[in-house]
PDB file of C-alpha atoms in Angstrom:
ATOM      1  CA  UNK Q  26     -16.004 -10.800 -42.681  1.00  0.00           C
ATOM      2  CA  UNK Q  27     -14.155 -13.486 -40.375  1.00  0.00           C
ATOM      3  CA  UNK Q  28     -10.760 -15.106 -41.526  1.00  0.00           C
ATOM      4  CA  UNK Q  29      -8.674 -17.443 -39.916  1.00  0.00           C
ATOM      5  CA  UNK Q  30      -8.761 -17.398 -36.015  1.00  0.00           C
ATOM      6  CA  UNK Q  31      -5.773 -16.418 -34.029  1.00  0.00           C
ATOM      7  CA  UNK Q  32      -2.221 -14.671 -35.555  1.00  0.00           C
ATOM      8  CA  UNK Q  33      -2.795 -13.733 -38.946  1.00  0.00           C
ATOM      9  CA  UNK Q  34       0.335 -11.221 -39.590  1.00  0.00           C
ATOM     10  CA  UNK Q  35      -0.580  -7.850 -41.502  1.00  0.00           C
ATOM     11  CA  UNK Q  36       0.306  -7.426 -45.129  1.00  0.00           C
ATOM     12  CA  UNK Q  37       2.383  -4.651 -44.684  1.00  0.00           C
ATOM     13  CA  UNK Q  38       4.698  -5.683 -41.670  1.00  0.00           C
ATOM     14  CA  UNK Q  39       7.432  -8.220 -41.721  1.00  0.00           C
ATOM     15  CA  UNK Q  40       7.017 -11.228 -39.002  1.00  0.00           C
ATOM     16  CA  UNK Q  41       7.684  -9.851 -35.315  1.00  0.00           C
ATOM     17  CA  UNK Q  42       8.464 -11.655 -32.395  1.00  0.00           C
ATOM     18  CA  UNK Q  43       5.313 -14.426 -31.511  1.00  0.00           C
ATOM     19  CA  UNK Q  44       3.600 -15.337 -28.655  1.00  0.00           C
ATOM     20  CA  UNK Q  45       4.408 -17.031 -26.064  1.00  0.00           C
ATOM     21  CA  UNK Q  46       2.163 -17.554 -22.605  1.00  0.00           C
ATOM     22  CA  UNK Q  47       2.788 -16.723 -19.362  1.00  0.00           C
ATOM     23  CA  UNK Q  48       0.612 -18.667 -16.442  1.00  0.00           C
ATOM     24  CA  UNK Q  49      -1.256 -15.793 -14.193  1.00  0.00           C
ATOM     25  CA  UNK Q  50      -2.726 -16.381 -10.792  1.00  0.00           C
ATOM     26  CA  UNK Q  51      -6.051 -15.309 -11.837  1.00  0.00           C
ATOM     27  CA  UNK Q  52      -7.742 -17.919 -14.310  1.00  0.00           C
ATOM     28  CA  UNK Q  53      -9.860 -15.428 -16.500  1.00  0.00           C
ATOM     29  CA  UNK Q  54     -12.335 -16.651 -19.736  1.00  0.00           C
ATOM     30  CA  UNK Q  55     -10.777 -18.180 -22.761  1.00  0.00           C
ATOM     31  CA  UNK Q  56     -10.174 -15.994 -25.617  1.00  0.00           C
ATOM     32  CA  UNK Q  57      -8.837 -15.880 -29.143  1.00  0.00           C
ATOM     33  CA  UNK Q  58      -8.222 -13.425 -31.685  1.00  0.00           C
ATOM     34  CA  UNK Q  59      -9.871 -12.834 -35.168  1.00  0.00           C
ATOM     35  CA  UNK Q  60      -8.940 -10.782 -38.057  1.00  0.00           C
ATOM     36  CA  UNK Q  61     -11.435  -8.360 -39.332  1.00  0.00           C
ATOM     37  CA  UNK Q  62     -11.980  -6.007 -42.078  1.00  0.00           C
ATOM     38  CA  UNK Q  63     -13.544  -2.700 -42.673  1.00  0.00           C
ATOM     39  CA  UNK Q  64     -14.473  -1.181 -45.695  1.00  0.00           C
ATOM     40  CA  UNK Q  65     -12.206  -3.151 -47.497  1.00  0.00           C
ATOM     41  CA  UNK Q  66      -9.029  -5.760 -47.281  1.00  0.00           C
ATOM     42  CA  UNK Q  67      -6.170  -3.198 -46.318  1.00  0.00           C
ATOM     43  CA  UNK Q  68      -8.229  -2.184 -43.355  1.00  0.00           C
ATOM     44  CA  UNK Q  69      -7.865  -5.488 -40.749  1.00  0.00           C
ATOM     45  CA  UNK Q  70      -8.246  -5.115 -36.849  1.00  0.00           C
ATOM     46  CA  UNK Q  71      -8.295  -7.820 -34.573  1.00  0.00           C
ATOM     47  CA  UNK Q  72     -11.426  -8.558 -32.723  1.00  0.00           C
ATOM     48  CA  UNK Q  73     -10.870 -10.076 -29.331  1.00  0.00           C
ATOM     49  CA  UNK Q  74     -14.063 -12.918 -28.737  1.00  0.00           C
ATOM     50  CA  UNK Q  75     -14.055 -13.748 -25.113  1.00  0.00           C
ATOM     51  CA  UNK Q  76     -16.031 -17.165 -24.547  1.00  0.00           C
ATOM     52  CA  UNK Q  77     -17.844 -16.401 -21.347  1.00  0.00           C
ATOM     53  CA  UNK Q  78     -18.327 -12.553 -21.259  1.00  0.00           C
ATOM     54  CA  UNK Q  79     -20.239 -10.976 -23.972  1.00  0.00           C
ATOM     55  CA  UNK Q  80     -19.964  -7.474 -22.449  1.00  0.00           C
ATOM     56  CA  UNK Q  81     -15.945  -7.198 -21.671  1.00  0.00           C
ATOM     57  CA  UNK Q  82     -15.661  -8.358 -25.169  1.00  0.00           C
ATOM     58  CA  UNK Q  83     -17.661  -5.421 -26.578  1.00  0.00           C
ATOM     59  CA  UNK Q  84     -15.696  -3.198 -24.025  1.00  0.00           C
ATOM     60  CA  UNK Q  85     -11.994  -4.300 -25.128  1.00  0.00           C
ATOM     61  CA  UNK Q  86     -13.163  -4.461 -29.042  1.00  0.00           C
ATOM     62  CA  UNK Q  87     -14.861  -0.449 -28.698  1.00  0.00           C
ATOM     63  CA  UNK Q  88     -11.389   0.225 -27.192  1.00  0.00           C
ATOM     64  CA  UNK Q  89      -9.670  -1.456 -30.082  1.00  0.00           C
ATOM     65  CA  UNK Q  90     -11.617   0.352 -32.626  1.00  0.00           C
ATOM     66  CA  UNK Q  91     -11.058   4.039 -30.646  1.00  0.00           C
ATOM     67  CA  UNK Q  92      -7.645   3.197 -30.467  1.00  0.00           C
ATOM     68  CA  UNK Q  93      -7.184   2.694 -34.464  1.00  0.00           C
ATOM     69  CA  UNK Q  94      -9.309   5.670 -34.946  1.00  0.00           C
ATOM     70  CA  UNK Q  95      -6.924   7.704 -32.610  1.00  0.00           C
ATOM     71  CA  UNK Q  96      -4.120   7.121 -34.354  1.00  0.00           C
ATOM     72  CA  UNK Q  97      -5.742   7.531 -37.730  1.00  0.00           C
ATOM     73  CA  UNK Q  98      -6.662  11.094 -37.043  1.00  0.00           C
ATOM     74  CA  UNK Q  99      -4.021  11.734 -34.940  1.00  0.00           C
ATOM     75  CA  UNK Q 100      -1.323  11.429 -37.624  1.00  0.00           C
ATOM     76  CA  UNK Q 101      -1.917  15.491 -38.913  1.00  0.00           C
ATOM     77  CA  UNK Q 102      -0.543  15.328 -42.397  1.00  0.00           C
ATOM     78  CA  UNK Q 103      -1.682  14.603 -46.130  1.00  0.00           C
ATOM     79  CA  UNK Q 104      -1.732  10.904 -47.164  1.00  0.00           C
ATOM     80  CA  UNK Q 105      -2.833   8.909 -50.714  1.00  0.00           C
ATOM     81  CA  UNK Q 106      -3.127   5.677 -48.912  1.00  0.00           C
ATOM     82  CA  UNK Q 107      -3.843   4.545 -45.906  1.00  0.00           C
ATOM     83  CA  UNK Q 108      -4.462   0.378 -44.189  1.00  0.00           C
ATOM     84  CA  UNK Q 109      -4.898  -0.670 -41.039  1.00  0.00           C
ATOM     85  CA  UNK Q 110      -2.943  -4.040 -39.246  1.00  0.00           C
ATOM     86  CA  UNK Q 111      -1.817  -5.896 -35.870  1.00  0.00           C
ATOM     87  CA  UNK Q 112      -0.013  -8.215 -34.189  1.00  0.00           C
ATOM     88  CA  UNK Q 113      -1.225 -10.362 -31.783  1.00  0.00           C
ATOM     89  CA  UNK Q 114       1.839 -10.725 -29.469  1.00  0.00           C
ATOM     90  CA  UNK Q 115       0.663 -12.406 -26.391  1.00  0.00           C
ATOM     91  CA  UNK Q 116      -2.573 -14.322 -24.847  1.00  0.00           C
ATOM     92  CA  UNK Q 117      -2.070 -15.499 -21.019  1.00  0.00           C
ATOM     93  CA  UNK Q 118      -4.844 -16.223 -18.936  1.00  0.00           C
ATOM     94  CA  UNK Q 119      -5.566 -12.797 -17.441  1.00  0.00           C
ATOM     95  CA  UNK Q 120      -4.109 -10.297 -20.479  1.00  0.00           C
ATOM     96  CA  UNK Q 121      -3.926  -9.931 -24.192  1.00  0.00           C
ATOM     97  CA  UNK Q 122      -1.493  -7.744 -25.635  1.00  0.00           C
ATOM     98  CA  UNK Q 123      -1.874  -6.310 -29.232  1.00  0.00           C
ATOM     99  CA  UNK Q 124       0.081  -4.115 -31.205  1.00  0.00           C
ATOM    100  CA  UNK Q 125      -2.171  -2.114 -34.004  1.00  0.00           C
ATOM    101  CA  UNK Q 126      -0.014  -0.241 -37.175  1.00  0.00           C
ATOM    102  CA  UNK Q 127      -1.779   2.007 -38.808  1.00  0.00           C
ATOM    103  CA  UNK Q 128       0.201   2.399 -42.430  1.00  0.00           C
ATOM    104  CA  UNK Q 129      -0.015   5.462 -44.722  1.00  0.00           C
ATOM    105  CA  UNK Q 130       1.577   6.405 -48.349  1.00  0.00           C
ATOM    106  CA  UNK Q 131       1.840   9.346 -50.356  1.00  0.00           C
ATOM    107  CA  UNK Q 132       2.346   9.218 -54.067  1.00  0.00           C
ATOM    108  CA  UNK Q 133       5.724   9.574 -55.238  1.00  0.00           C
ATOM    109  CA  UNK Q 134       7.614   8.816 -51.834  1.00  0.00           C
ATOM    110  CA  UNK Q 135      10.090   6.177 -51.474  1.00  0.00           C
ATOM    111  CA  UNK Q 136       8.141   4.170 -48.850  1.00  0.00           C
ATOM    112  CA  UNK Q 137       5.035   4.183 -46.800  1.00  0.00           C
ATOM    113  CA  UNK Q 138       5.617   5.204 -42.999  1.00  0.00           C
ATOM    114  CA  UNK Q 139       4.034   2.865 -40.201  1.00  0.00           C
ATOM    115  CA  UNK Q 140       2.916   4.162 -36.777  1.00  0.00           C
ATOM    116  CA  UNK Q 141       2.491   1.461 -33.941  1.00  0.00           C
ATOM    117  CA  UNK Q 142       0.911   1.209 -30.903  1.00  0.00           C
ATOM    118  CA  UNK Q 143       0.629  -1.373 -28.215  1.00  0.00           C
ATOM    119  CA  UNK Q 144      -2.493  -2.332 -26.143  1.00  0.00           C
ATOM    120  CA  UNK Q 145      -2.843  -4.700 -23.809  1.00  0.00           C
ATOM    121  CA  UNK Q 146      -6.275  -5.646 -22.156  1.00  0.00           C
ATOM    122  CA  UNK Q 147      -7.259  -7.410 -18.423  1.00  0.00           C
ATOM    123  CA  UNK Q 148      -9.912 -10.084 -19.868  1.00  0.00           C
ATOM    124  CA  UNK Q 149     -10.612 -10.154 -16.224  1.00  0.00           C
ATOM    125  CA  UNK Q 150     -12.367  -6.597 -16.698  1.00  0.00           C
ATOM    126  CA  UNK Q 151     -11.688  -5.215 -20.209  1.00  0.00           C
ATOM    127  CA  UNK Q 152      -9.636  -2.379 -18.931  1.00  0.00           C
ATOM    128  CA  UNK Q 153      -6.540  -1.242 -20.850  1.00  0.00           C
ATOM    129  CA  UNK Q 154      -3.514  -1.510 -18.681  1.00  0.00           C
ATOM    130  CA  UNK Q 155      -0.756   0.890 -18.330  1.00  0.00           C
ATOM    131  CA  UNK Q 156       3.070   0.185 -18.324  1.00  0.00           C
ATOM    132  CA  UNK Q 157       2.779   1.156 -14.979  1.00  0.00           C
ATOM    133  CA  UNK Q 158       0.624  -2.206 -14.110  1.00  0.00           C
ATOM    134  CA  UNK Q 159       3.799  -3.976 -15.173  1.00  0.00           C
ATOM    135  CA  UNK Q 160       7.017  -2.091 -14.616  1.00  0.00           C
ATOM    136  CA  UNK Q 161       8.174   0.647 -12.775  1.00  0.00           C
ATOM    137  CA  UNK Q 162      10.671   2.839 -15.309  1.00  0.00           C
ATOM    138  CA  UNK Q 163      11.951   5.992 -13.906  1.00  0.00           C
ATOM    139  CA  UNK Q 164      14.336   8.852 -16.178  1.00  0.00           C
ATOM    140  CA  UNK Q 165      17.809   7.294 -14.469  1.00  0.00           C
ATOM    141  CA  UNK Q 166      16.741   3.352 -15.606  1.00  0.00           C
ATOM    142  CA  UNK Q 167      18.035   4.563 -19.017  1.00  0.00           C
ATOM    143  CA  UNK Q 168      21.452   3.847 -19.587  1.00  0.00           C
ATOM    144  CA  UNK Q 169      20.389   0.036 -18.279  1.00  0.00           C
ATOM    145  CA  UNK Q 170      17.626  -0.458 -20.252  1.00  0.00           C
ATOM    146  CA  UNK Q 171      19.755   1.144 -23.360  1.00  0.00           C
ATOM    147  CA  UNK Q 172      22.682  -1.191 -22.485  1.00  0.00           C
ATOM    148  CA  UNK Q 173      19.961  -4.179 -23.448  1.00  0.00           C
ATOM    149  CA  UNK Q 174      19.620  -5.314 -26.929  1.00  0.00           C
ATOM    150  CA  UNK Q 175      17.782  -3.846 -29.469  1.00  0.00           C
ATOM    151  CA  UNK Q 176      15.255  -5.592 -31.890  1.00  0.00           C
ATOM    152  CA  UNK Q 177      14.085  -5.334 -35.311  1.00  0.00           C
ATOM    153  CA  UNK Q 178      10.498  -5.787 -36.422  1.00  0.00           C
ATOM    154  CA  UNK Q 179      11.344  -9.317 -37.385  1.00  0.00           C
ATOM    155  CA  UNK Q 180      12.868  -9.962 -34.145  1.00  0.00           C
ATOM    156  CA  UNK Q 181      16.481 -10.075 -34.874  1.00  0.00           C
ATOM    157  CA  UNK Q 182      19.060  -8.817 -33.183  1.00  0.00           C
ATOM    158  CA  UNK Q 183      20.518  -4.861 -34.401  1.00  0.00           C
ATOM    159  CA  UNK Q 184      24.305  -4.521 -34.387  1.00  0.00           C
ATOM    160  CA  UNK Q 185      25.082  -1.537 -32.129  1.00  0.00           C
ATOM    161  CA  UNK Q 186      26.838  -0.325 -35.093  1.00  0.00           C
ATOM    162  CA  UNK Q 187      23.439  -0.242 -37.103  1.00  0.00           C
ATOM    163  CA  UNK Q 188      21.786   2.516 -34.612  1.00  0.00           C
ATOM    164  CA  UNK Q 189      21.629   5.791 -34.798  1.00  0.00           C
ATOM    165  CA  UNK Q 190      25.376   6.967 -32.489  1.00  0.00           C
ATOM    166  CA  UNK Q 191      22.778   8.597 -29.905  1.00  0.00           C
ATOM    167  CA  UNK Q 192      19.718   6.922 -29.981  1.00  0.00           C
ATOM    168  CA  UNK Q 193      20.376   6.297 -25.859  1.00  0.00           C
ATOM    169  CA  UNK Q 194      19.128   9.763 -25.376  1.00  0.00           C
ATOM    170  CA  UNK Q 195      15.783   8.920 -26.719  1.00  0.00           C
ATOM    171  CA  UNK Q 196      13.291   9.158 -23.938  1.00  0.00           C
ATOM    172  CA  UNK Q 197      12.471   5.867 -22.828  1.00  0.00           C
ATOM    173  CA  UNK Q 198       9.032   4.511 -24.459  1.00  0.00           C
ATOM    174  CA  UNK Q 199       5.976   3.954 -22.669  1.00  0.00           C
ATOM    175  CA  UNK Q 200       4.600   2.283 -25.615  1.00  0.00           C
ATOM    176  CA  UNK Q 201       4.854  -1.248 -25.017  1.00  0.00           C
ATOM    177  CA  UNK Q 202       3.850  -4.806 -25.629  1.00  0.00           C
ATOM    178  CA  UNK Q 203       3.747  -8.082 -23.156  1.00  0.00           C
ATOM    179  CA  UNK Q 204       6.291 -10.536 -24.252  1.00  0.00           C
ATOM    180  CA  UNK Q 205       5.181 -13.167 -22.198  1.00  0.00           C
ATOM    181  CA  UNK Q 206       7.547 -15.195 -19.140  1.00  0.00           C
ATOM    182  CA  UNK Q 207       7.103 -11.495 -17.248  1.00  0.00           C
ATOM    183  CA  UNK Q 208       9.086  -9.745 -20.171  1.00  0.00           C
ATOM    184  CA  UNK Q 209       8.278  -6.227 -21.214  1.00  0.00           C
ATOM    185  CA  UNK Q 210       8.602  -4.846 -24.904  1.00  0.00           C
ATOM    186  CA  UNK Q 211       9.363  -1.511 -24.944  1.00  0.00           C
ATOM    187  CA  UNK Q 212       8.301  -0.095 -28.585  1.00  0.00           C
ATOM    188  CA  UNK Q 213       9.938   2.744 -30.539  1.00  0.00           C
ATOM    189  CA  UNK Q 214       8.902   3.882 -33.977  1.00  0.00           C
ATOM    190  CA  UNK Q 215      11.123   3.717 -37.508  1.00  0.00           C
ATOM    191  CA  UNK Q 216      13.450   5.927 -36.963  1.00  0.00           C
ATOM    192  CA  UNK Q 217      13.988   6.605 -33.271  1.00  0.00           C
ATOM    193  CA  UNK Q 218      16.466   4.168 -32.855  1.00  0.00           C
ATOM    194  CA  UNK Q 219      17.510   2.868 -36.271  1.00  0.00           C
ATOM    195  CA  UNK Q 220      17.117   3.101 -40.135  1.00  0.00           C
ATOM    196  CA  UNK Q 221      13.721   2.650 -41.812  1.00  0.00           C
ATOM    197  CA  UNK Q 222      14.740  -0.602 -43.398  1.00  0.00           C
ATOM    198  CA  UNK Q 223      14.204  -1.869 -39.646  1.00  0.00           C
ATOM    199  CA  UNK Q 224      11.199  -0.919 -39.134  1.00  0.00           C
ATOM    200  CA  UNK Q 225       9.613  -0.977 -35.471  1.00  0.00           C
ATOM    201  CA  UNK Q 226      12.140  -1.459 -33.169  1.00  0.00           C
ATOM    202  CA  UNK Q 227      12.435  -2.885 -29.980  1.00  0.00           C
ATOM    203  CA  UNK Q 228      13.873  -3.314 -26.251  1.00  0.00           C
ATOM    204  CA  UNK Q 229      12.766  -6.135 -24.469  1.00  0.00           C
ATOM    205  CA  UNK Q 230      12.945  -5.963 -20.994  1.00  0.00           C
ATOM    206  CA  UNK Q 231      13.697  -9.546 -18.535  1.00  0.00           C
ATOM    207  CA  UNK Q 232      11.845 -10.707 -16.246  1.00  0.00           C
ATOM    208  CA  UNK Q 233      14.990 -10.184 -13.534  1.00  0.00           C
ATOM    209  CA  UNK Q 234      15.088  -6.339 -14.821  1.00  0.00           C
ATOM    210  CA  UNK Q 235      11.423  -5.825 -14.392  1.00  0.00           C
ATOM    211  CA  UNK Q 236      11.498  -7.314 -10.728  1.00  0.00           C
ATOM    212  CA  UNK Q 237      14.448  -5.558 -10.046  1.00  0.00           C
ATOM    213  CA  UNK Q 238      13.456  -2.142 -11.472  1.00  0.00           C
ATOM    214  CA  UNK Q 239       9.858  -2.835  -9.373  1.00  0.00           C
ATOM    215  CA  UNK Q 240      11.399  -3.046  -6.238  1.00  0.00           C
ATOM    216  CA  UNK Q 241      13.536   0.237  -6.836  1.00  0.00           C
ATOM    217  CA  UNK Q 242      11.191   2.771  -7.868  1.00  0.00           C
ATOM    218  CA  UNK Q 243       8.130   3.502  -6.163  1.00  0.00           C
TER     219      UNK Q 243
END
């Protein structure tokens, strides 16, 4: 069944950051994005309805659908419970950019564990884009982008004091979200960077760094 159109946060995660829109050179069909359920209410995906193309929408929802499936049976251990969510974190023109959490529980621990991934589609074509299409990260960008503030799911700010003393020498994340005004969101599961209590965390990249770190690597 369909519920409201556009944004509808998941039960299980806190508010994150929200959209914003960023103009693109291309104009590309008009979109919005639906909340769906399978099987039953703690399993919602969003389904991406494109107004003018009828077959890139069926590509980018498949896509959706593998991706949730991916990370469902890519988790490897024993769970009671298990729902499905998103975020809808940006809609330009040319790209949407999603981020799916897939959310499992065991009985008798003290909290269910979320895994996150970002996807962001060309509604130009229906391909999945890489970080790569965006920014240009190499190993030695790390200390900079580590010097940057870091987020909580709810979008505040994290006192350095709050992360974990060497969470700089996490590898940098490929997992990522569009921002919108050119920004990048690097994202990095509970506990990589910070206590559980903050959930997904994040580094948000500006739209100087990303030029600048474009023009320096290849």
């Amino acid at each position: 069944m369909r519920k409201k159109k556009f944004f509808l946060a998941a039960a299980l995660t806190a508010m994150m950051m929200g959209m914003s829109s960023l103009p693109a050179a291309v104009p590309s069909a008009e979109a919005s994005v639906e909340t769906m359920t399978a099987g039953n209410a703690d399993m919602k995906y969003p389904y991406v309805h494109l107004k003018d193309d009828a077959a890139i929408e069926v590509k980018i929802n498949a896509d959706i659908r593998s991706q949730l499936d991916d990370m469902r049976y890519g988790l490897g251990y024993h769970y009671d419970q298990i729902s499905t969510s998103y975020q809808c974190k940006y809609e330009g023109q040319r790209y949407v950019s999603l981020i799916l959490c897939v959310w499992t529980y065991n009985h008798g621990a003290a909290h269910g564990m979320p895994h996150y991934r970002g996807v962001t589609y060309d509604k130009e074509n229906g391909e999945r884009v890489s970080i790569r299409d965006f920014v240009k990260i190499s190993s030695d960008d790390a200390d900079r982008i580590y010097n940057l503030p870091v987020f909580s799911i709810s979008g505040k700010l994290i006192p350095k004091y709050d992360l974990f003393s060497e969470y700089a020498d996490t590898p940098l994340s490929g997992n990522f979200f569009l921002a919108g005004h050119g920004q990048i969101g690097l994202i990095y599961q509970p506990y990589q960077l910070a206590a559980f209590v903050y959930g997904m965390t994040s580094i948000i990249l500006p739209t100087s760094l990303v030029e600048e770190l474009n023009e320096k690597n290849p």
